[in-house]
Short mmCIF file of C-alpha atoms and ligand atoms in Angstrom, two decimals:
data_model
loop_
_atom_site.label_atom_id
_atom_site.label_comp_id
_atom_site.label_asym_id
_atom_site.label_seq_id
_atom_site.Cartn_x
_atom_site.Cartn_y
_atom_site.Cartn_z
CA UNK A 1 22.95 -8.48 -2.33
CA UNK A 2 23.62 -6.13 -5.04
CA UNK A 3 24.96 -2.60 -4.88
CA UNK A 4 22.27 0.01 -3.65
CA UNK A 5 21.72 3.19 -5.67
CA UNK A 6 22.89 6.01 -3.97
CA UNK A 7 19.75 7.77 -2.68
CA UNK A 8 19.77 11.29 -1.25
CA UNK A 9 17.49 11.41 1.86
CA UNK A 10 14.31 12.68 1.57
CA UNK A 11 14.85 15.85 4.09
CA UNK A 12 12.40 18.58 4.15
CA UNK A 13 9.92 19.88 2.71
CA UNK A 14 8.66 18.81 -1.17
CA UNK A 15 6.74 21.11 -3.04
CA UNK A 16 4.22 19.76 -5.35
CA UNK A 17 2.81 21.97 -7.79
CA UNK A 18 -0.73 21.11 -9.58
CA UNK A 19 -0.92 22.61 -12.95
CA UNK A 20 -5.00 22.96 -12.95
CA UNK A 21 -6.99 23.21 -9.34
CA UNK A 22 -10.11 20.92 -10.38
CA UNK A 23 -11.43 18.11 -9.51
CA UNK A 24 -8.26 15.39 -9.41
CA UNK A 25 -6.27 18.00 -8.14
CA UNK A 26 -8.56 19.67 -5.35
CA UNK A 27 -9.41 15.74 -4.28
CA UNK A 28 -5.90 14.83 -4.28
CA UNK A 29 -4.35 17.91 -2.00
CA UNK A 30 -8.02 17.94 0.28
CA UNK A 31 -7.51 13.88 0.77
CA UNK A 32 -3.93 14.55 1.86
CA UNK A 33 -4.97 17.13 4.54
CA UNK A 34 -7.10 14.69 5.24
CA UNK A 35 -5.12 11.58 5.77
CA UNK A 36 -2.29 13.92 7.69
CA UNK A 37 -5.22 14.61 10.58
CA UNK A 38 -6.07 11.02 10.76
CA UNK A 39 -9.93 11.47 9.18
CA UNK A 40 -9.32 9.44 6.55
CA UNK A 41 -7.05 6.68 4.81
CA UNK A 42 -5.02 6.76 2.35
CA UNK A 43 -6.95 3.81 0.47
CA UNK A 44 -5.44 3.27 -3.16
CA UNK A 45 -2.21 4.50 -2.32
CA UNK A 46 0.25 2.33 -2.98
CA UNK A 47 3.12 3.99 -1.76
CA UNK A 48 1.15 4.84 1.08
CA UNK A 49 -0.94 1.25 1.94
CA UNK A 50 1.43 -1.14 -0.38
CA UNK A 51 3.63 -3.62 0.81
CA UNK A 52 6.93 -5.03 -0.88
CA UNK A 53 8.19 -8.67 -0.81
CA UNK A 54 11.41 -9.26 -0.16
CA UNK A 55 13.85 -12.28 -0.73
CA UNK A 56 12.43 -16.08 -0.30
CA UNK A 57 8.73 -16.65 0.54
CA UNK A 58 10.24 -18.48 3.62
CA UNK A 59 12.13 -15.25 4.87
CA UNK A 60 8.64 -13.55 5.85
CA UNK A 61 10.51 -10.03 4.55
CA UNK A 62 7.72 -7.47 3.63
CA UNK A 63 8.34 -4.24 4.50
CA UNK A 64 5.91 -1.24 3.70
CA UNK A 65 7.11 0.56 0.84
CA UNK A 66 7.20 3.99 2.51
CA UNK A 67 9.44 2.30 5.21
CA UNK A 68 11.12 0.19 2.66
CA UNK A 69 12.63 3.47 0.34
CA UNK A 70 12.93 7.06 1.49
CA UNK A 71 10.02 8.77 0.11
CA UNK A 72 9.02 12.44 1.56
CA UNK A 73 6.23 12.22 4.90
CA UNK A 74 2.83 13.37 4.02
CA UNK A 75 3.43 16.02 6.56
CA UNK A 76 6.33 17.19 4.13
CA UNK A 77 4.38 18.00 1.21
CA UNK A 78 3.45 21.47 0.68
CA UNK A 79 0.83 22.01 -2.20
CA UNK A 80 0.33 25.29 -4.88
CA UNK A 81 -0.45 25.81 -8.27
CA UNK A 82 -2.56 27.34 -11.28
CA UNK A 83 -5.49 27.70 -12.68
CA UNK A 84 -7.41 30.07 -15.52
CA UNK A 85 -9.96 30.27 -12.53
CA UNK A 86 -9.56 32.09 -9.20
CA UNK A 87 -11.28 29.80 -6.91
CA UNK A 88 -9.17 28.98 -3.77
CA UNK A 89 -8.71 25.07 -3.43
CA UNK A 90 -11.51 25.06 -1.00
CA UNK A 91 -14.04 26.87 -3.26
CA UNK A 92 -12.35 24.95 -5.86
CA UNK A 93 -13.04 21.32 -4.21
CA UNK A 94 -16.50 22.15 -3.71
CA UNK A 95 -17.48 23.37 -7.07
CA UNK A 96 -15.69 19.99 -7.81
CA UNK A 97 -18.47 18.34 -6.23
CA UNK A 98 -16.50 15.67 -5.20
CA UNK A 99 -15.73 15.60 -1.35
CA UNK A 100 -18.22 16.38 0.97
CA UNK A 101 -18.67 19.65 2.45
CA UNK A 102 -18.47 18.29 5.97
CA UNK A 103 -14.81 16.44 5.49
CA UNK A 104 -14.01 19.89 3.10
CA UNK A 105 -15.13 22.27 6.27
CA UNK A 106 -12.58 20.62 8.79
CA UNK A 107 -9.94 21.63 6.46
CA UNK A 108 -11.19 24.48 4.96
CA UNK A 109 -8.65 27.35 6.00
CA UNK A 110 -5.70 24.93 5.35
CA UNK A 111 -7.43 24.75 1.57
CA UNK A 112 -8.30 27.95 1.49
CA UNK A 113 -4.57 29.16 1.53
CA UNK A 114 -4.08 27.78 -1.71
CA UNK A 115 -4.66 30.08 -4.08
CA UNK A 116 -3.96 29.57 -7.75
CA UNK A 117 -1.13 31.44 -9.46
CA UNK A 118 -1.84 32.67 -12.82
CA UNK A 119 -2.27 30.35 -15.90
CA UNK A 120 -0.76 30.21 -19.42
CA UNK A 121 -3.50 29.24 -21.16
CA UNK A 122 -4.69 29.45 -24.65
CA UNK A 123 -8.34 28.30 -25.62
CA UNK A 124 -6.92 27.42 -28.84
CA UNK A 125 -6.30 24.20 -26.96
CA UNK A 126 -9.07 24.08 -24.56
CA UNK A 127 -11.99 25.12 -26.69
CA UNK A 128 -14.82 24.62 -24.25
CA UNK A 129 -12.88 26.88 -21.24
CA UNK A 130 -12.29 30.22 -20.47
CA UNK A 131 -11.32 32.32 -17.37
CA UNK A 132 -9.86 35.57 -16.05
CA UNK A 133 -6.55 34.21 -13.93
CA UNK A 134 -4.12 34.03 -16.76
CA UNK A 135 -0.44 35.57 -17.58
CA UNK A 136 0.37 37.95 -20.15
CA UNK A 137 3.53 37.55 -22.08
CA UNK A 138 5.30 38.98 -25.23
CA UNK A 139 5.99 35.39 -26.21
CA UNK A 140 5.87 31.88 -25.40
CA UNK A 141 9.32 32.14 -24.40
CA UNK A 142 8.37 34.97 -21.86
CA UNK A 143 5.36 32.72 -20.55
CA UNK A 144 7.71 29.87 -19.62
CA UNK A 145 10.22 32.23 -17.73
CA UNK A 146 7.17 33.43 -15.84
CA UNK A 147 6.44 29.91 -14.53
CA UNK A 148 10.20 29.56 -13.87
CA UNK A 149 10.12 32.32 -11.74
CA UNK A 150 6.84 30.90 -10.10
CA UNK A 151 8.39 27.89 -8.84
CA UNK A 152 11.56 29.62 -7.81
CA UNK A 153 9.50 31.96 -5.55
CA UNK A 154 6.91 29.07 -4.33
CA UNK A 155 10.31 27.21 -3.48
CA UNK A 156 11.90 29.98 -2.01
CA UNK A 157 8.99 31.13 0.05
CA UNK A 158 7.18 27.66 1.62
CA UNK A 159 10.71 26.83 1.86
CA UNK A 160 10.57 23.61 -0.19
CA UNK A 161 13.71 20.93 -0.33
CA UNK A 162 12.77 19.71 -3.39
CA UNK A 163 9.83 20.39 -5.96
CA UNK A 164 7.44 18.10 -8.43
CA UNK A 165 5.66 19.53 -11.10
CA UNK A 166 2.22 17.37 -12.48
CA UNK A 167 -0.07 18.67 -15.15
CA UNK A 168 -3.57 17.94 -13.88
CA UNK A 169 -4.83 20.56 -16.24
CA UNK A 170 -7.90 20.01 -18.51
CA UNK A 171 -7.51 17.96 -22.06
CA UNK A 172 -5.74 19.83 -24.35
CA UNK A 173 -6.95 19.20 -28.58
CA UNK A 174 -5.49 16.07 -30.11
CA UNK A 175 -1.88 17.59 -31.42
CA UNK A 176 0.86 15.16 -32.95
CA UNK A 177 4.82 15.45 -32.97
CA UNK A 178 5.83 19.05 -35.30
CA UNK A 179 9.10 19.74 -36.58
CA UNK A 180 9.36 22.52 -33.08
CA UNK A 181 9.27 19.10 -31.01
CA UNK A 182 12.41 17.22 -32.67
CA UNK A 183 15.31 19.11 -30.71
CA UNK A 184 15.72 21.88 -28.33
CA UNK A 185 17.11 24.04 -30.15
CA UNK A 186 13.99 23.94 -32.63
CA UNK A 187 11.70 23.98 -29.41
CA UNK A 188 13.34 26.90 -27.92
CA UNK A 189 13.39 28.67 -31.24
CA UNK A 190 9.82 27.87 -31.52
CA UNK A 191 9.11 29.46 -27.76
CA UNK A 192 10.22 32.92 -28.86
CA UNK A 193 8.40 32.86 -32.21
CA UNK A 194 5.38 31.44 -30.95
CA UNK A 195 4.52 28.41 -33.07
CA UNK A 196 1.33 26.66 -32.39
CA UNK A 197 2.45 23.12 -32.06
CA UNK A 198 3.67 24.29 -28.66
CA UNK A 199 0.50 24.20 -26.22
CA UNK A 200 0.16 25.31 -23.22
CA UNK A 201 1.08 21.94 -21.12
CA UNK A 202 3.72 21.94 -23.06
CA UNK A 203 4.89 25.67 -21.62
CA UNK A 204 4.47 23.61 -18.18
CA UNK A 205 6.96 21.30 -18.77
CA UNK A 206 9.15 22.91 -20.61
CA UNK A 207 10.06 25.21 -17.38
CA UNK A 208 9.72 22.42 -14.89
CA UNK A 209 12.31 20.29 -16.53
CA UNK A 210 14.47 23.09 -17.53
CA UNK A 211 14.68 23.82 -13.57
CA UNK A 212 15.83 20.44 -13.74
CA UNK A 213 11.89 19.34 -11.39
CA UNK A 214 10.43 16.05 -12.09
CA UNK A 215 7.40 16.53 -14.24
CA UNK A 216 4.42 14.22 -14.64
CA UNK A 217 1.30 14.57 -17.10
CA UNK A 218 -1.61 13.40 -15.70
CA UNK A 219 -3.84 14.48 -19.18
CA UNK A 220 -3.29 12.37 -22.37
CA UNK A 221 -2.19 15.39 -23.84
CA UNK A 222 1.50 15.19 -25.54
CA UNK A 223 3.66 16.58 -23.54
CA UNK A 224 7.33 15.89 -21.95
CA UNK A 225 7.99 12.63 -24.67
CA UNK A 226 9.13 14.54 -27.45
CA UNK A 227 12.52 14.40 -28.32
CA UNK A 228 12.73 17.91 -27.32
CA UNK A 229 11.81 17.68 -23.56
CA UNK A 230 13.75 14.51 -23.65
CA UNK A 231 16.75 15.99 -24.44
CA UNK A 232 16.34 19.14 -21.74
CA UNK A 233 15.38 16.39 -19.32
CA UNK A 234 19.20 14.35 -19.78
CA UNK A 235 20.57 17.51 -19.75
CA UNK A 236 19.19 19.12 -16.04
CA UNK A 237 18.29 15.49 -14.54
CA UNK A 238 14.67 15.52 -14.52
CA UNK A 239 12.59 12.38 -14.12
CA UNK A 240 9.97 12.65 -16.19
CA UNK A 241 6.39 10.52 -16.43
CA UNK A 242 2.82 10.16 -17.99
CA UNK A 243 0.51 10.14 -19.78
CA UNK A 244 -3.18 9.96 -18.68
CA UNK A 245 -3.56 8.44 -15.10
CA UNK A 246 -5.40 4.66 -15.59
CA UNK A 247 -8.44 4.90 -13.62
CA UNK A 248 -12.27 3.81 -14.46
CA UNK A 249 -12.28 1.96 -17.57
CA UNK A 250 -9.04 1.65 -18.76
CA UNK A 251 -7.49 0.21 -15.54
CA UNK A 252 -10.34 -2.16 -15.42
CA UNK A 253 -9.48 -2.83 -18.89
CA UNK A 254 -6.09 -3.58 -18.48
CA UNK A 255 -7.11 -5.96 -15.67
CA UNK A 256 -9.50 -7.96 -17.46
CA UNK A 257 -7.15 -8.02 -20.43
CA UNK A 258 -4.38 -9.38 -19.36
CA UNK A 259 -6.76 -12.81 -17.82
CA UNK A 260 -8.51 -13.20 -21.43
CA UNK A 261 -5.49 -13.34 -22.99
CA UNK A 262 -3.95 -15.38 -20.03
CA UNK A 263 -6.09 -17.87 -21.10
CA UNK A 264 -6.05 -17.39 -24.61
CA UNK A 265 -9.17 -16.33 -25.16
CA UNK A 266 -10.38 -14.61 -28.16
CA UNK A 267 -11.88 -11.31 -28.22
CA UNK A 268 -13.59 -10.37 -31.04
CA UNK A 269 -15.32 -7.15 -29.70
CA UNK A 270 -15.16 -4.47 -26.71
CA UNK A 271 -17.85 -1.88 -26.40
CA UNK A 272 -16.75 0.70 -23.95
CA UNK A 273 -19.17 3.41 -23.27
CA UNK A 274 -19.30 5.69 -20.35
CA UNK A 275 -21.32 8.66 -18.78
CA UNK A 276 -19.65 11.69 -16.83
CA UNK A 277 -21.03 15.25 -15.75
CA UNK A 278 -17.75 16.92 -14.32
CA UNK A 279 -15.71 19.63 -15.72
CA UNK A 280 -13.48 17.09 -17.27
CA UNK A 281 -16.68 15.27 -19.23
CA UNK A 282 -17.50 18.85 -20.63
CA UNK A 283 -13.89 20.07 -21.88
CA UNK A 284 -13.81 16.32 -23.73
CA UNK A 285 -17.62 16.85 -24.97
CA UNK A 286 -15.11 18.83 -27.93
CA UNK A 287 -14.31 16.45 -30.75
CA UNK A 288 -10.52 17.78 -30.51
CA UNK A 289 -10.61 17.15 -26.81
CA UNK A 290 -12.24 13.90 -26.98
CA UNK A 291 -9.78 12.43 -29.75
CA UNK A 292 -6.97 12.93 -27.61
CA UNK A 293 -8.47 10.84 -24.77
CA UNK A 294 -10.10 8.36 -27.78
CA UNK A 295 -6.31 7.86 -28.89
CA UNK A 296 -4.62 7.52 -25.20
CA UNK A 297 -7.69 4.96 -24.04
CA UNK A 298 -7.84 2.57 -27.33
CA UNK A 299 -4.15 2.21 -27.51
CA UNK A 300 -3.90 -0.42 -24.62
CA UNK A 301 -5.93 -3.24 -25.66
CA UNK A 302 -3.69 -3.74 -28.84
CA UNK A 303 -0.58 -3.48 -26.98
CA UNK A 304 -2.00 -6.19 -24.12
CA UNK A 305 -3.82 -8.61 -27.04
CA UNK A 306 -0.60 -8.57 -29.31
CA UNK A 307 -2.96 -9.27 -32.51
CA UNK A 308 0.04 -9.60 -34.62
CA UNK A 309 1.51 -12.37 -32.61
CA UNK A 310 -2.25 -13.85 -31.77
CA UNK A 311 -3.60 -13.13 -34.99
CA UNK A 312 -6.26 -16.08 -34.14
CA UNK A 313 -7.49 -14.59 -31.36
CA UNK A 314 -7.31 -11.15 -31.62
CA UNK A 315 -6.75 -9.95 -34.77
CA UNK A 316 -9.98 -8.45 -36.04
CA UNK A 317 -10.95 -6.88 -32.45
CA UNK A 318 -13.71 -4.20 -33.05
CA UNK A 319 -12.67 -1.84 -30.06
CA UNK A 320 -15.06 1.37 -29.84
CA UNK A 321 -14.82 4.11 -26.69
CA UNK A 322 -17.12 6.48 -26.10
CA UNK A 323 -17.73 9.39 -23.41
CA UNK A 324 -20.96 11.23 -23.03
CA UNK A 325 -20.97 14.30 -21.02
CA UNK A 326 -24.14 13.90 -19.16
CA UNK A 327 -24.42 16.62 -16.25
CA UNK A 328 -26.38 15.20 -13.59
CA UNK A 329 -23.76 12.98 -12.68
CA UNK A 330 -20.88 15.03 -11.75
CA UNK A 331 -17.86 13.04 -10.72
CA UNK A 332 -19.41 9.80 -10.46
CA UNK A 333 -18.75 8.57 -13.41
CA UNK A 334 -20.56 5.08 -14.66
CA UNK A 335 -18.84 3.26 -17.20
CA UNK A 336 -20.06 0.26 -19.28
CA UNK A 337 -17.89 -2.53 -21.55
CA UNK A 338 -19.91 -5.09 -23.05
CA UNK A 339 -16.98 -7.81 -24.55
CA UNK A 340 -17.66 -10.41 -27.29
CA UNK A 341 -14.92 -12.72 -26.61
CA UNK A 342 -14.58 -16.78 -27.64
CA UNK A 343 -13.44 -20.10 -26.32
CA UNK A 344 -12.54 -23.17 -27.03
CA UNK A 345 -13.48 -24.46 -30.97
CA UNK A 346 -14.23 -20.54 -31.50
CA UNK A 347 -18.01 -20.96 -29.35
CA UNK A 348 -18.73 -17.21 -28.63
CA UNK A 349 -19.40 -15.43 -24.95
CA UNK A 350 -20.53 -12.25 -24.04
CA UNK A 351 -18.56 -10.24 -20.81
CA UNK A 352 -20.82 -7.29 -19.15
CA UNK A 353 -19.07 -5.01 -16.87
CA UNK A 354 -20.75 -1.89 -14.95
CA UNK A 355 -18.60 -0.01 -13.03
CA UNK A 356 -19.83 2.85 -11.29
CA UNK A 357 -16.91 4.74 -10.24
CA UNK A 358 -15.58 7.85 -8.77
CA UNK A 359 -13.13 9.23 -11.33
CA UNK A 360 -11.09 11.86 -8.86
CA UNK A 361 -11.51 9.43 -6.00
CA UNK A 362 -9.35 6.56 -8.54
CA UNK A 363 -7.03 9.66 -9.07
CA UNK A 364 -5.66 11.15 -6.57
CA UNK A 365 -3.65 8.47 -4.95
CA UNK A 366 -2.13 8.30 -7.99
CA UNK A 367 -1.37 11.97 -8.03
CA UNK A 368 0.12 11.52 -4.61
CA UNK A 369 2.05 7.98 -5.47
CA UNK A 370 3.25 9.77 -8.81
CA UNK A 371 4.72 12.49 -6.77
CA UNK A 372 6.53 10.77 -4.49
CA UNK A 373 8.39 8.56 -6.51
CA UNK A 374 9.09 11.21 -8.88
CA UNK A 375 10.75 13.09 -6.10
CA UNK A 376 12.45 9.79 -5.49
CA UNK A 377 13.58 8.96 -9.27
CA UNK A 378 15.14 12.50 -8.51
CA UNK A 379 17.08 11.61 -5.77
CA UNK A 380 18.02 8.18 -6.54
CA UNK A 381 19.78 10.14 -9.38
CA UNK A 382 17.22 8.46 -12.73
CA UNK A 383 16.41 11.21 -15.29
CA UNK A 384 14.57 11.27 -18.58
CA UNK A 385 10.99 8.88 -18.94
CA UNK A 386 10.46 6.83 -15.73
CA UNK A 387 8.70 3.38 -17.32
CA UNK A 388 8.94 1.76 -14.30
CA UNK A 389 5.50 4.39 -13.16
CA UNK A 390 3.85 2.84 -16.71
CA UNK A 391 1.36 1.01 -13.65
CA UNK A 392 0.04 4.57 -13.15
CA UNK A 393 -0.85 5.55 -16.65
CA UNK A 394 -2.92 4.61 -20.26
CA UNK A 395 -0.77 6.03 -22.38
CA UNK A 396 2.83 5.21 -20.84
CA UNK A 397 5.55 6.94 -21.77
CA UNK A 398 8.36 4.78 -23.44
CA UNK A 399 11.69 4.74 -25.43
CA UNK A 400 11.04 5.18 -29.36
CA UNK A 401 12.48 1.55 -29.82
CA UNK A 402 10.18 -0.27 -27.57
CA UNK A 403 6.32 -0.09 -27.19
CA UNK A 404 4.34 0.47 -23.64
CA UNK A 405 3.95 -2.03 -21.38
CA UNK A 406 0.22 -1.83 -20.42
CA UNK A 407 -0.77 -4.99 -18.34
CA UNK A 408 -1.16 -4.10 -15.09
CA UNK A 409 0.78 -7.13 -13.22
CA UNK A 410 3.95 -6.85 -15.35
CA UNK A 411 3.33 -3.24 -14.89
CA UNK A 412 3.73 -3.73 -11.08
CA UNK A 413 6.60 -6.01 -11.01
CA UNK A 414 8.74 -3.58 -13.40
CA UNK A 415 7.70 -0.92 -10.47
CA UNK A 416 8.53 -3.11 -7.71
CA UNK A 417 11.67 -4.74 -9.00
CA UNK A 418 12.70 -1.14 -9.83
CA UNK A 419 12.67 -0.66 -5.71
CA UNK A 420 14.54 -3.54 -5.09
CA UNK A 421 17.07 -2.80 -7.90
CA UNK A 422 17.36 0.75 -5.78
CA UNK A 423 18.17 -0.73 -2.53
CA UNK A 424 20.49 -3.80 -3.94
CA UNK A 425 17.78 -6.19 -3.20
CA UNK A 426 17.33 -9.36 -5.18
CA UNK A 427 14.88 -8.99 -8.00
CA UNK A 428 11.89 -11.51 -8.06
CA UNK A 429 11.55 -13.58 -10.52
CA UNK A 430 9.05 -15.99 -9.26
CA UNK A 431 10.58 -18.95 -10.99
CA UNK A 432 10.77 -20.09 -7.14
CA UNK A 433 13.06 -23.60 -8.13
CA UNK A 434 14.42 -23.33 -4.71
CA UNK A 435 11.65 -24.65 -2.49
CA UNK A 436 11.43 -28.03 -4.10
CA UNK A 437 15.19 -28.93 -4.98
N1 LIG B 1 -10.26 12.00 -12.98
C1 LIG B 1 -9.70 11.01 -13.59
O1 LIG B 1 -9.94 9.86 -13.28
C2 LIG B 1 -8.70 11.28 -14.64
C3 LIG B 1 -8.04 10.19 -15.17
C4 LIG B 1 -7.09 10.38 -16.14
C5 LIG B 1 -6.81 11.65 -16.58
N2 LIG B 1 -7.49 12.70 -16.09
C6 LIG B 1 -7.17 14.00 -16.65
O2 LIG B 1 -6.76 14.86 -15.62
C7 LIG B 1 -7.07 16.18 -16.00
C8 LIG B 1 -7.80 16.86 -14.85
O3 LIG B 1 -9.04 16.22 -14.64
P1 LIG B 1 -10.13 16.89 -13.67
O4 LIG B 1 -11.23 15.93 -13.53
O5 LIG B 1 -9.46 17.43 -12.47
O6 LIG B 1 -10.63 18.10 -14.59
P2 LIG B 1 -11.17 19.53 -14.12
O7 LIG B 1 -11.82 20.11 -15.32
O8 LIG B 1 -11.96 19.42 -12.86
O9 LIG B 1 -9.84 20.32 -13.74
C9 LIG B 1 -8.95 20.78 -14.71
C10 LIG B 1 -8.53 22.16 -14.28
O10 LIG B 1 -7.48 22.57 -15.16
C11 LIG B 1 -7.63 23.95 -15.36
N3 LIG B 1 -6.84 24.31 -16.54
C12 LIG B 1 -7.09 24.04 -17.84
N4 LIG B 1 -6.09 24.52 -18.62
C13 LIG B 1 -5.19 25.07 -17.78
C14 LIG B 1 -3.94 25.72 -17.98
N5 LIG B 1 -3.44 25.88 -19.20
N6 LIG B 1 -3.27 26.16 -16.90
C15 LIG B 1 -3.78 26.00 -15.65
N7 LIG B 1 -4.96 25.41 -15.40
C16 LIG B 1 -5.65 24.95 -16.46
C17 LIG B 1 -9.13 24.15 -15.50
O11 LIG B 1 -9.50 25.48 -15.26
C18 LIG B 1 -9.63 23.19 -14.42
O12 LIG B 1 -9.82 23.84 -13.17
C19 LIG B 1 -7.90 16.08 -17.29
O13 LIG B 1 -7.07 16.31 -18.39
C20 LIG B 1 -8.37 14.67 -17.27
O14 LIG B 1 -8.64 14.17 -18.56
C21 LIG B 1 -8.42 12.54 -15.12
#
């Protein structure tokens, strides 16, 4: 056995703060209060439900992962955040239309008490929102201090342990790296004088990780990659993750994927449409919205297909992704990929898929898993981008040297191995000589 990383124990309570009380987030903190009465399970959890393999097949070693490393009890977390609107998480949850009022009603003064703190928002980068619960502030600078002193008080007052900070705030305009992003210096500078490559998400994570709090963005939005919050991140210790959780279409994508290609099958289109009616569908109804989440959802097929090393089988892939914000379907999101793909001697097949899903339903575990190991990254000592959570996202964070890992297997095995690697297990390889020499 290897050397175990040194991991602080996970004793009392972890505060996890929700940048943006809709749907994801309301579904996510209502499922927990949930779970923690015993109404419900915590189904697509894998911290929570998943299981880890240890040593040979023939040792019969797999533990539960929440018994295998110390991650924080359910009962430990305690939730807060913001919003631009002033809905409590209860009134929040059911304007999110996505629980039902009869599970939301059992738990509805524990929800209740949740009450957002003030946002820093700018419709700048949210064209299609507006609302009354925001901060004032001379600067930028002045806004971030504000949400320092937030989570000082929220940590000071629920008295937290240990705090995680995840943007599940609405889709901020397509923005790309600006000079203000490059160093710290320049993004500090940039703070006090207000420059406009800084959004608000951005504000976010710039005070979470200065406190030195493990920050997650669960939005494609940029955010904590840039060389700036990079370099504030090695300097106070902050584990840092994102972006865009993989749910709907693109985890199904990057599950179907990774077979084709298996196989070496070409692909010579992929259709994806899909239809939503939440909040979330209307903010990304904008053009600027929409080409943020365009960019974060088309950028895993080529990383998966490798056209460039396949250039027979994948090179000319027409790959097209649209979202229609269509109302009477709220949450429930129905999603549609039609894929022209090939086989043997080049004889073409079509692939349908129809998934009707439940986009904050395929969320919030992650919200929950993506907490939890944050807060363990933290105490197991890793700081800066966490690529062993890629699994969780579309858009994974990565070193500038290396691209995203996006299939979803490898993407598990990089997560799992990194738990073993923590507690001076054996890695597995699966080469698996041993049984038959
Ligand atoms: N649901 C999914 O499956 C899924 C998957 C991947 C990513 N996401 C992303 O997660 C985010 C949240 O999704 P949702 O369905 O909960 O959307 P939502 O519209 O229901 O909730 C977003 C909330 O963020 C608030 N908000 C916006 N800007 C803010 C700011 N600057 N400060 C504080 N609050 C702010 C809004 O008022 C809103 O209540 C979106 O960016 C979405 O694209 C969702």
């Amino acid at each position: 056995m290897a050397t175990p990383v040194d991991i602080a124990p996970a004793r009392g309570k972890l505060g996890v703060l929700l940048v943006g009380l809709g749907a994801v987030s309301t579904t996510t903190i209502a499922g927990v209060m949930a779970i923690r009465k015993g109404f419900a399970k915590p189904i697509g959890s894998l911290t929570q439900m998943g299981t880890i393999r240890l040593g040979k097949r023939t040792d019969n070693r797999s533990p539960g992962i929440r018994e295998f490393v110390p991650l924080a009890e359910l009962n430990d977390i305690v939730f807060g955040g913001w919003d631009i609107f002033n809905d409590n998480c209860y009134e929040a949850a059911k304007h999110a239309g996505v629980l039902e009022e009869k599970l939301l009603d059992q738990i509805k003064d524990e929800l209740a008490a949740i009450t957002p703190m003030p946002a820093v928002f700018d419709r700048h980068y949210v064209k299609r929102l507006d609302g009354p619960n925001l901060k004032k502030g001379k600067n930028k600078k002045d806004l971030a201090d504000q949400l320092v002193a937030d989570i000082r008080a929220f940590k000071k007052t629920h008295h937290c342990d240990r705090m995680v900070v995840i943007w599940a705030g609405s889709t901020e305009i397509f923005t790309t790296e600006a000079p203000c992003h490059k160093s710290l210096a320049a993004l500090e500078q940039g703070l006090v004088e207000n420059d406009p490559a800084i959004a608000s998400s951005m504000i976010y994570a710039y005070a979470a990780i200065s406190e030195g709090i493990p920050y997650a963005n669960a939005a494609p939005n940029l955010s904590a990659e840039v060389p700036a919050l990079q370099e504030l991140a090695a300097k106070t210790g902050a584990p840092v993750c994102g972006n865009d959780m993989k749910t709907g279409q693109t985890l199904i994508k990057t599950i179907v994927a990774p077979g084709l290609k298996a196989r070496m099958i070409g692909v010579s289109g992929w259709y994806s449409t899909n239809i939503l009616g939440n909040r979330d569908g209307e903010v990304l109804d904008d053009p600027e919205s929409f080409k943020t989440k365009e960019e974060s959802k088309k950028s895993a097929l080529d990383y998966i297909f490798q056209p460039h090393i396949y250039p027979d089988l994948y090179k000319d892939i027409s790959h097209v992704v649209r979202i229609n914000y269509y109302p009477p379907r709220g949450d429930n999101k129905e999603g549609w990929d039609n894929i022209d793909i090939f086989g043997w001697l080049g004889y073409p097949m079509q692939l349908k898929i129809n998934f009707l899903c439940r986009d904050s339903i395929l969320a919030a575990p992650i919200v929950l898993d993506v907490a939890l190991f944050l807060d363990l990254a933290k105490r197991a000592g890793m700081k800066g981008i966490q690529e062993w959570l890629s699994f969780y996202f579309k858009a994974p964070m990565h070193a500038p040297e290396i691209y995203p890992e996006h299939d979803l297997f490898i993407q598990l095995m990089k997560l799992k191995n990194t738990l073993r690697y923590l507690k001076g297990e054996e890695l597995i390889t699966h080469l698996g000589r041993e049984y038959y020499d």
